[in-house]
Coordinates of C-alpha atoms in Angstrom, one line a residue:
X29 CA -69.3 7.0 37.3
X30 CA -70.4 5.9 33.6
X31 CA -72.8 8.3 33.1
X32 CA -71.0 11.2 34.4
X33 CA -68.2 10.5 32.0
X34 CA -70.6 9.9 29.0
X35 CA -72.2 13.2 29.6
X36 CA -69.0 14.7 30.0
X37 CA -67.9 13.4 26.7
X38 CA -71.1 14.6 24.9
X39 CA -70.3 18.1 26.2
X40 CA -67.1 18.3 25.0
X41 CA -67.5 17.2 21.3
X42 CA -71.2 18.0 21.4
X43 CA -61.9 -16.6 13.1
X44 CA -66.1 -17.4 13.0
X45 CA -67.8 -18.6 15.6
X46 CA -69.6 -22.1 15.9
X47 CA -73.1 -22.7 15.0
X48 CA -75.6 -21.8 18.3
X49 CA -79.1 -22.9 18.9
X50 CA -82.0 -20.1 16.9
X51 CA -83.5 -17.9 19.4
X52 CA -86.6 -18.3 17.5
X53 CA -88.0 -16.1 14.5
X54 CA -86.4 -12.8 14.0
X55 CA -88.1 -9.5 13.1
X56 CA -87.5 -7.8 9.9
X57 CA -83.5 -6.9 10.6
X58 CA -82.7 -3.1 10.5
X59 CA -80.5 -1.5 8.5
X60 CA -76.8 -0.2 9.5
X61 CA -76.8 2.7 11.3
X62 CA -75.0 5.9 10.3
X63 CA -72.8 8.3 12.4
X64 CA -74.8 11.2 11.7
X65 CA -76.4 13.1 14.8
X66 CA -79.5 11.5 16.0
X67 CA -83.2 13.0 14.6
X68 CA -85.5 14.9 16.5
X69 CA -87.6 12.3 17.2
X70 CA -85.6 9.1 18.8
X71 CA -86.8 5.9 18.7
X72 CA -87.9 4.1 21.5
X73 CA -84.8 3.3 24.2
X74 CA -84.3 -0.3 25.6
X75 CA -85.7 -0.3 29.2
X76 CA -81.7 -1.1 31.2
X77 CA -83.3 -3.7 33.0
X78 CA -84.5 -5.8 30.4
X79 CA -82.0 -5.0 28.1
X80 CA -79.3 -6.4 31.2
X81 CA -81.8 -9.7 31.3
X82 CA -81.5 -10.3 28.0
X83 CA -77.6 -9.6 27.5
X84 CA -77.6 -12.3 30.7
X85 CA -78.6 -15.1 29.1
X86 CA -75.7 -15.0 26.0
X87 CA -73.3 -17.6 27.8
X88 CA -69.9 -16.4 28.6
X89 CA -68.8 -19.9 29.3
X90 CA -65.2 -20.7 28.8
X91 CA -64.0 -16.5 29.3
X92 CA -62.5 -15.8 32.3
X93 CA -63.1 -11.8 32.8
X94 CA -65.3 -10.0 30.5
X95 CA -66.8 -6.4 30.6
X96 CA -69.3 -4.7 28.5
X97 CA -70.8 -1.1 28.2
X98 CA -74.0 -0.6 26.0
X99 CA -74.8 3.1 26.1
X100 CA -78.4 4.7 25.1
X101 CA -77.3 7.2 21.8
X102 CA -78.0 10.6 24.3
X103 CA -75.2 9.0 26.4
X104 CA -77.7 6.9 28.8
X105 CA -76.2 4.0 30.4
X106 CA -78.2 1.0 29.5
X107 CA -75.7 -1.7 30.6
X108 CA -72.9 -1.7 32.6
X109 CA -71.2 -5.0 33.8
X110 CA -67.7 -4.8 34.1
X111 CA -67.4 -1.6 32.2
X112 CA -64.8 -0.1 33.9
X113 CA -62.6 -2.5 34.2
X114 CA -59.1 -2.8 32.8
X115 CA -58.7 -5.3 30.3
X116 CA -56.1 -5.8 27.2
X117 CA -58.2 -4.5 24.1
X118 CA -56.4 -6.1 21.0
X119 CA -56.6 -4.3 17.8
X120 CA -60.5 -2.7 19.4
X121 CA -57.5 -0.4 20.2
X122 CA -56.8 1.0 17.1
X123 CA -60.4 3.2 17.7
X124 CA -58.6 5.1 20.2
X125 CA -55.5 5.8 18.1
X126 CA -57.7 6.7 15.2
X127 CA -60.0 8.9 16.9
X128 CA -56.6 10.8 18.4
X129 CA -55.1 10.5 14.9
X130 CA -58.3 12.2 12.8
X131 CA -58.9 15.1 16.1
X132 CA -54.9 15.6 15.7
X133 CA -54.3 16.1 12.2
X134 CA -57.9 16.6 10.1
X135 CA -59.6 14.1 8.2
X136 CA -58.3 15.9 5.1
X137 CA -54.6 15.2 6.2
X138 CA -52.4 14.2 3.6
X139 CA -48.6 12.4 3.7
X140 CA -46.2 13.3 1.4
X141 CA -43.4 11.5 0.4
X142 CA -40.5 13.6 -1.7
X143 CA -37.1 13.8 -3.9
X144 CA -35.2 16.8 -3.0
X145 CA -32.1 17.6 -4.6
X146 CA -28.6 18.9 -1.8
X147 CA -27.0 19.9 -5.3
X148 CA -27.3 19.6 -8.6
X149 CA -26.6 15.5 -9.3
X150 CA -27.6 14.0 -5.9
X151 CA -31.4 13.6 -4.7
X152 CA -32.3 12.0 -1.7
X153 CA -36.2 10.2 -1.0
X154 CA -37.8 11.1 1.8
X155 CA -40.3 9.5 3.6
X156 CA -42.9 11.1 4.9
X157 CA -44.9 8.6 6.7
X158 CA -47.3 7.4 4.5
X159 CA -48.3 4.0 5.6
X160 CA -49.7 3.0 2.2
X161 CA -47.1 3.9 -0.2
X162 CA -46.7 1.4 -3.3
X163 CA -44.1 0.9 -5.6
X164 CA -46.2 0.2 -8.8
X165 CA -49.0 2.5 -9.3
X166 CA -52.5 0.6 -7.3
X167 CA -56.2 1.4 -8.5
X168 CA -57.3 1.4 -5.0
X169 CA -58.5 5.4 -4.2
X170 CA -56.9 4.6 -0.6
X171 CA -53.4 4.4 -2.4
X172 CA -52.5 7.4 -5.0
X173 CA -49.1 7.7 -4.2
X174 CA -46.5 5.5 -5.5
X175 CA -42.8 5.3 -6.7
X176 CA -43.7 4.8 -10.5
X177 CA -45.7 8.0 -10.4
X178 CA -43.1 9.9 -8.4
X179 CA -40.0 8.6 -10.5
X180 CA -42.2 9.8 -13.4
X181 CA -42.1 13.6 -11.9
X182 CA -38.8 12.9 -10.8
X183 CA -37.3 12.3 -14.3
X184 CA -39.3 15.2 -15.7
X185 CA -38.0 17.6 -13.5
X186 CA -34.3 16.0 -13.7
X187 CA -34.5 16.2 -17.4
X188 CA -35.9 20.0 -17.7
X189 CA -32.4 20.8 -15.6
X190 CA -30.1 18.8 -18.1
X191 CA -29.3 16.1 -15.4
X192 CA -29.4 12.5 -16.6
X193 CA -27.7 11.3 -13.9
X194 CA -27.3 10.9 -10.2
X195 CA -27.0 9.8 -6.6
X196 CA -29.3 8.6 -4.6
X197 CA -29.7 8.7 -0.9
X198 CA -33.4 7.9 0.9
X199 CA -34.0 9.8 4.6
X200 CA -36.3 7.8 6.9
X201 CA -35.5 10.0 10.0
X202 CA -38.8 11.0 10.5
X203 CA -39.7 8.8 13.0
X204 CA -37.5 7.6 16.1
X205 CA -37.0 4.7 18.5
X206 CA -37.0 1.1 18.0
X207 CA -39.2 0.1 14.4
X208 CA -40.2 -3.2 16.8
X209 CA -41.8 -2.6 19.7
X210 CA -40.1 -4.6 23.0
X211 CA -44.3 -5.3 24.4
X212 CA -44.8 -7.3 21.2
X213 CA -44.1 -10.8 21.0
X214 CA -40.4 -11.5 20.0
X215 CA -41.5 -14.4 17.3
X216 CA -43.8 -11.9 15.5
X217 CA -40.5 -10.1 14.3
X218 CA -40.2 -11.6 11.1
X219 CA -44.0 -11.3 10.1
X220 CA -44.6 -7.9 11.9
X221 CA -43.7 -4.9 9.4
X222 CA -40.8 -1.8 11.2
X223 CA -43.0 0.9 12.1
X224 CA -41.0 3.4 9.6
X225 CA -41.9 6.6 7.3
X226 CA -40.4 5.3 4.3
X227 CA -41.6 1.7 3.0
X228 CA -43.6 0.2 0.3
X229 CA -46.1 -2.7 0.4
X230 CA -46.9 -1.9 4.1
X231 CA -43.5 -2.7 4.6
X232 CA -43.8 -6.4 3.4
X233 CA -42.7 -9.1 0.9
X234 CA -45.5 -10.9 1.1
X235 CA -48.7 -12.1 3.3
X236 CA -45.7 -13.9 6.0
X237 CA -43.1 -12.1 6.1
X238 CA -42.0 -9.0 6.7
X239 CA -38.9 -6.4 5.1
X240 CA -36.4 -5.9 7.4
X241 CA -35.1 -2.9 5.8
X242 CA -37.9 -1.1 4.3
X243 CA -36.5 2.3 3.6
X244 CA -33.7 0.1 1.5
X245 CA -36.3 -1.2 -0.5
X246 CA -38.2 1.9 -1.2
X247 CA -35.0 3.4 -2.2
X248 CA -33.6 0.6 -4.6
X249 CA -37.1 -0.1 -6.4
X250 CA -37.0 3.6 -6.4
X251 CA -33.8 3.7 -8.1
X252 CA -35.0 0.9 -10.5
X253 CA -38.0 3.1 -11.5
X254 CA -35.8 6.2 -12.3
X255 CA -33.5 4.0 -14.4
X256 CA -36.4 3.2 -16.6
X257 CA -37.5 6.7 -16.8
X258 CA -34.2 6.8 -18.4
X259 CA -31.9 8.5 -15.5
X260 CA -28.6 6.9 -14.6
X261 CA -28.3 5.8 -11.0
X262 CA -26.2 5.8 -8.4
X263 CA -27.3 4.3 -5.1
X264 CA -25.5 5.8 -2.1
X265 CA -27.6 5.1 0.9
X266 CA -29.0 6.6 3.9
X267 CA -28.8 9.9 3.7
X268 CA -30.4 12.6 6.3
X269 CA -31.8 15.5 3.6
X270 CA -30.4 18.9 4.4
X271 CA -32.9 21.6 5.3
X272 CA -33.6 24.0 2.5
X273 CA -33.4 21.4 -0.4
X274 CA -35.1 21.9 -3.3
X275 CA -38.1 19.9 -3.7
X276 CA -37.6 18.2 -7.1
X277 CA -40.9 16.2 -6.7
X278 CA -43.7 14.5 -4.4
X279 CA -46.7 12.4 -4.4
X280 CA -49.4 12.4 -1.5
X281 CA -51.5 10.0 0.3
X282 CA -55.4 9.6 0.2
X283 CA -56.8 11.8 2.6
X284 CA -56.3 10.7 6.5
X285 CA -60.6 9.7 6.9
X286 CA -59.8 6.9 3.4
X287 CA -56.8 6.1 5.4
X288 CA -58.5 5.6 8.7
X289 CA -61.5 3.6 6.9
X290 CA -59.1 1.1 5.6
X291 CA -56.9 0.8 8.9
X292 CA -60.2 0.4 10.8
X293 CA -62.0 -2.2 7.8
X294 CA -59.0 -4.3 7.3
X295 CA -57.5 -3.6 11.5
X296 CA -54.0 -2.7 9.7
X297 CA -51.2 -3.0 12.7
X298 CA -48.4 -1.1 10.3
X299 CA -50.9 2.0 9.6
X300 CA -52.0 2.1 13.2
X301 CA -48.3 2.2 14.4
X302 CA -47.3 5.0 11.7
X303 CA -50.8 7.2 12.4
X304 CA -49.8 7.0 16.1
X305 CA -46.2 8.1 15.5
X306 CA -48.0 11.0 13.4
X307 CA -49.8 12.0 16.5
X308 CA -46.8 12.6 18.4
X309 CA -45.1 14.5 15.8
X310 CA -47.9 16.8 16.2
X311 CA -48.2 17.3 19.2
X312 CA -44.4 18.0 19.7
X313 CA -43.3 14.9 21.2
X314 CA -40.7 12.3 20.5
X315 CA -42.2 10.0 17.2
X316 CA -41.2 6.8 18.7
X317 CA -43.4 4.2 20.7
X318 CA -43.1 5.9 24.2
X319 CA -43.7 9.2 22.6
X320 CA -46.6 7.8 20.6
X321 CA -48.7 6.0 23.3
X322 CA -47.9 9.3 25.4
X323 CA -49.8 11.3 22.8
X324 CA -52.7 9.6 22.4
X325 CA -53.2 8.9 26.5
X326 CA -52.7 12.9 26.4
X327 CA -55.2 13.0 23.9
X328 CA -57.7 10.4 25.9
X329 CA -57.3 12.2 29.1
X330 CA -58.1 15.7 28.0
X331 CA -61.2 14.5 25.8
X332 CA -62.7 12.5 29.4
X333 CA -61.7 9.0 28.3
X334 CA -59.2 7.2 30.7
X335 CA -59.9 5.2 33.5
X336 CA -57.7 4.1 36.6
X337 CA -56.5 1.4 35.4
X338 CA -55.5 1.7 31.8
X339 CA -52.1 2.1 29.9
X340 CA -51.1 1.6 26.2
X341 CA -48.2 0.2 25.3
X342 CA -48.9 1.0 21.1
X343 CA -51.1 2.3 18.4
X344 CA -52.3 -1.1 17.7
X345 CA -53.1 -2.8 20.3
X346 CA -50.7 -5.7 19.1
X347 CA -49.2 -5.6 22.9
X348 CA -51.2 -7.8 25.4
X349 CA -50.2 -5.4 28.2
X350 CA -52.4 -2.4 27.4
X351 CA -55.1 -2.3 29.0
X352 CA -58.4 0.2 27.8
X353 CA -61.8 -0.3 30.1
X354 CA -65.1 -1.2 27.8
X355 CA -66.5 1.7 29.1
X356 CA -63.7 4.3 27.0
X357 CA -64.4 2.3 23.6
X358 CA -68.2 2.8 24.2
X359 CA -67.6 6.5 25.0
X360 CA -64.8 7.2 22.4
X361 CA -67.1 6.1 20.1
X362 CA -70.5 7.9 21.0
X363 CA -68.3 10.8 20.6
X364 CA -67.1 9.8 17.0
X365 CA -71.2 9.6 16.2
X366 CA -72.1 12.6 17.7
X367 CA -68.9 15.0 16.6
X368 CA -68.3 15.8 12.6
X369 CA -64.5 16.2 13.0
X370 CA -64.3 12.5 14.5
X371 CA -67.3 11.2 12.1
X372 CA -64.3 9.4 9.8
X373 CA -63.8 6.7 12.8
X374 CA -67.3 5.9 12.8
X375 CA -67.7 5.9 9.6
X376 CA -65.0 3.5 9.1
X377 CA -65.8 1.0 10.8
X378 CA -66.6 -3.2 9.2
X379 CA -70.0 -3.9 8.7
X380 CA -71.2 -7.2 10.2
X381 CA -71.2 -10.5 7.2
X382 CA -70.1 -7.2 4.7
X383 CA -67.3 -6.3 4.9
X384 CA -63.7 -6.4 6.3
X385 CA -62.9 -8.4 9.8
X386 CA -66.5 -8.7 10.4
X387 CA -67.2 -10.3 7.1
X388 CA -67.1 -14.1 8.4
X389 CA -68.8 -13.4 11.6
X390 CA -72.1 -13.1 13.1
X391 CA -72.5 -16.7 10.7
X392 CA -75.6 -18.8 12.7
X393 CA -79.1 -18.5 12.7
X394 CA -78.8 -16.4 16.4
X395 CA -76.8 -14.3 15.5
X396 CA -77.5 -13.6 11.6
X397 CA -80.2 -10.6 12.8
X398 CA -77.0 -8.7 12.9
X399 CA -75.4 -9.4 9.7
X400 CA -75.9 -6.0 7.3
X401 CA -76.4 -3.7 11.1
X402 CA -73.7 -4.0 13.2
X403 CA -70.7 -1.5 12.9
X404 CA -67.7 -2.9 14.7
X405 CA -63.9 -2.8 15.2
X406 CA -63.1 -6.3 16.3
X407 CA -59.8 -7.5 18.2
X408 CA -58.2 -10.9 18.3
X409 CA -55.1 -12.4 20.1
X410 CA -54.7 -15.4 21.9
X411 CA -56.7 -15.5 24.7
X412 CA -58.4 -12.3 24.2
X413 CA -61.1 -10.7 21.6
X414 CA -63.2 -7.9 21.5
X415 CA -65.6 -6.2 19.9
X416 CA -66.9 -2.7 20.0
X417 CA -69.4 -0.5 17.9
X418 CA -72.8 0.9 16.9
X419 CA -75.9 -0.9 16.1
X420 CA -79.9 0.1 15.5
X421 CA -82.3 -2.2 18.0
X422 CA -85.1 -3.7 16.4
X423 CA -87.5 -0.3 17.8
X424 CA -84.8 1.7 15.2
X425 CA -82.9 3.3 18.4
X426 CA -79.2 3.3 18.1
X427 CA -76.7 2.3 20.3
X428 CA -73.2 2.1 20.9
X429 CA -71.3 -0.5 22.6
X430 CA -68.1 -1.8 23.5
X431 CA -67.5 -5.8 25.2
X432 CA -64.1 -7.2 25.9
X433 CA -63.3 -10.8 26.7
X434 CA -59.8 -12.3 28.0
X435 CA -58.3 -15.1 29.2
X436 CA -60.6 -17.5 26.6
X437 CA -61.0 -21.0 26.2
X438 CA -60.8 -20.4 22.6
X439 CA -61.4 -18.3 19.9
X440 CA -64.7 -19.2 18.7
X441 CA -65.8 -19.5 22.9
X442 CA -65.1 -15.7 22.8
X443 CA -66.9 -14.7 19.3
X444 CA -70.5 -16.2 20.2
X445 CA -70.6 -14.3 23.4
X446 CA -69.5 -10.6 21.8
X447 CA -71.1 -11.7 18.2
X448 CA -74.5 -13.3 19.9
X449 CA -74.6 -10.5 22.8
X450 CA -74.7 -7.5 19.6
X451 CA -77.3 -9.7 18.1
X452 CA -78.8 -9.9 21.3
X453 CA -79.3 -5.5 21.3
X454 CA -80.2 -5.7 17.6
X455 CA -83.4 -8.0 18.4
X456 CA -84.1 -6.5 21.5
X457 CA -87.1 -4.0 22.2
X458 CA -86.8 -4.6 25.9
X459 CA -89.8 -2.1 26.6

């Protein structure tokens, strides 16, 4: 069933874990892979039954249900235990929504954010869905747009028409729905950041707590930054922008793949949750949850990856009642190697001991063969982790995996057997 999926998919787009006993002297490690297109001359595949052998004897003790997929880089199934079934994927779930998201809109997509003006004196800010927005103007090349900078053009513009003062409405109608979703956990609502189109610092005051009202807050540190441009506001409130207003000014996100990159690197829930409701806006459906999650299953199903079994309840995978099969992540992702358009997911990706949630892991002597080689989105919530991604054996082949462990004794249980089982495919030859 795995293989005949995988080929169908290559048709169609073409917390650290405790120390563990050394498995004995390492060959020199290889180097990360890259998402290009394999070369003409592949390296030498794992045989699947010693490969299996060897992913055997990583202990799952202490995880209750498990799966894993390992798949050859033509698409050859190399192991399969568990691979197709359902299991809740954590934020490993945010490779789906990304690979929808960058298919959807183009790696080149931009978000704009906006002042128009209803009539000479008012102005309304509209969001427009950039999940990165910041008030002050950032450094980072993943966030060029920001209020200063647009209250800068703002006041410009305002000042070459003689107006010096005005009122001030914000419109953060893009989206619909609920800005919390009812699957996640009611006691994340004051740490979780609203899902909404118009918000500053990903919609937060601060590492613990979240803005209940971020479009407010965009709007009156927006109003703040006008005033010292030296324009005279008025704050009026929310304010739906009539169509045909003139654009006074805008400022636009980094492009969608540098979006993307950083979702993937840092596993941002807010970014996920807005690039999902981005997904539905363009592919005409509602921009709420519902209409989000039915997007990207829309999107799953006609690129050959769903399983009987699965359902998403987000863009994030914060809900622990999705459910995505190991067997999809392996397969979403060969197709992000193989296919140029998608090439921004796998590209994206956290290095193992470099960078991003994979930075503190793959940390004792068994598993450190993997530290600088491994490319993986990682998932985490109580009970469950997961880890999926690409990886060059010690013969130079590459291969793509996904494994998925829930219902854990612990945390640090579940990141030896994904973080030791990927070290396990980097050392192996298994010929």
């Amino acid at each position: 069933m795995i293989a005949a999926a995988v080929c169908a998919v290559l048709l169609a787009g073409c917390t650290p874990a405790s120390a563990g006993p050394a498995q004995g002297p390492a060959a020199v490690r290889p180097t990360a892979p890259d998402a290009s297109p394999a070369s003409a001359t592949p390296a030498p595949v794992p045989d699947p039954e010693k490969l299996a052998a060897r992913l055997a004897k990583v202990s799952r003790t202490g995880i209750a249900r498990s799966g894993i997929a390992v798949l050859a880089d033509d698409g050859a199934v190399l192991a399969d235990r568990g691979a197709d079934r359902p299991l809740a994927p954590a934020s490993t779930l945010k490779l789906l929504t990304t690979l929808a998201a960058v298919d959807t809109l183009g790696a080149d997509h931009t978000f704009t954010t906006s002042v128009v003006s209803p009539s000479k004196g008012r102005i309304v800010l509209v969001g427009g869905g950039d999940p990165l927005l910041t008030d002050k103007t950032s450094t980072s090349a993943t966030k060029p747009a920001s209020l200063q900078a647009l209250a800068v053009h703002t006041a410009e513009a305002l000042a070459a028409s003689g107006v010096t003062k005005v009122r001030l409405g914000y419109d953060d109608s893009l989206f619909s729905g609920p800005d919390f979703n009812p699957a996640w956990k009611s006691r994340w609502r004051g740490y979780l950041s609203r899902v909404t189109p118009l918000m500053v610092g990903e919609g937060r005051f601060d590492q613990w707590r979240s803005d209940p009202e971020p479009a407010l807050t965009a709007a009156t540190a927006f109003a703040k930054r006008l005033q010292k441009q030296g324009i005279r506001v008025t704050v009026v409130g929310q304010q739906e922008a009539p169509d045909g207003a003139a654009t006074v000014a805008s400022v636009s996100s980094a492009p969608l793949s540098a979006v993307i990159a950083r979702t993937l690197r840092l596993s941002d829930n807010s970014a996920a949750e807005v690039l999902a409701r981005h997904v539905a806006l363009a592919t005409g459906r509602t921009p709420s949850f519902a209409g989000a999650t039915a997007a990207i299953t829309a999107w799953l199903k006609d690129h050959d990856l769903w399983d009987d079994g699965m359902v998403l309840r987000d863009g994030s995978g914060l809900s622990d009642r999705s459910r995505v099969t190991p067997s999809v992540l392996a397969r979403g992702l060969l197709l992000a190697v193989h296919t140029p358009e998608l090439r921004a997911v796998a590209d994206g990706l956290p290095v193992a001991g470099e960078n991003g949630t994979l930075k503190d892991r793959f940390d004792d002597s068994s598993e450190a063969i993997a530290r600088g080689n491994v490319r993986a989105k990682t998932g985490t919530l109580a009970g469950v982790a997961s880890l999926a991604g690409y990886l060059t054996t010690a013969d130079g082949a590459r291969l793509v995996f996904a494994a998925m462990a829930n219902g854990t004794a612990g945390q640090n249980t579940a990141y030896n057997w994904l973080d030791r089982s990927a070290a396990a495919l980097v050392r192996c030859g298994c010929r």
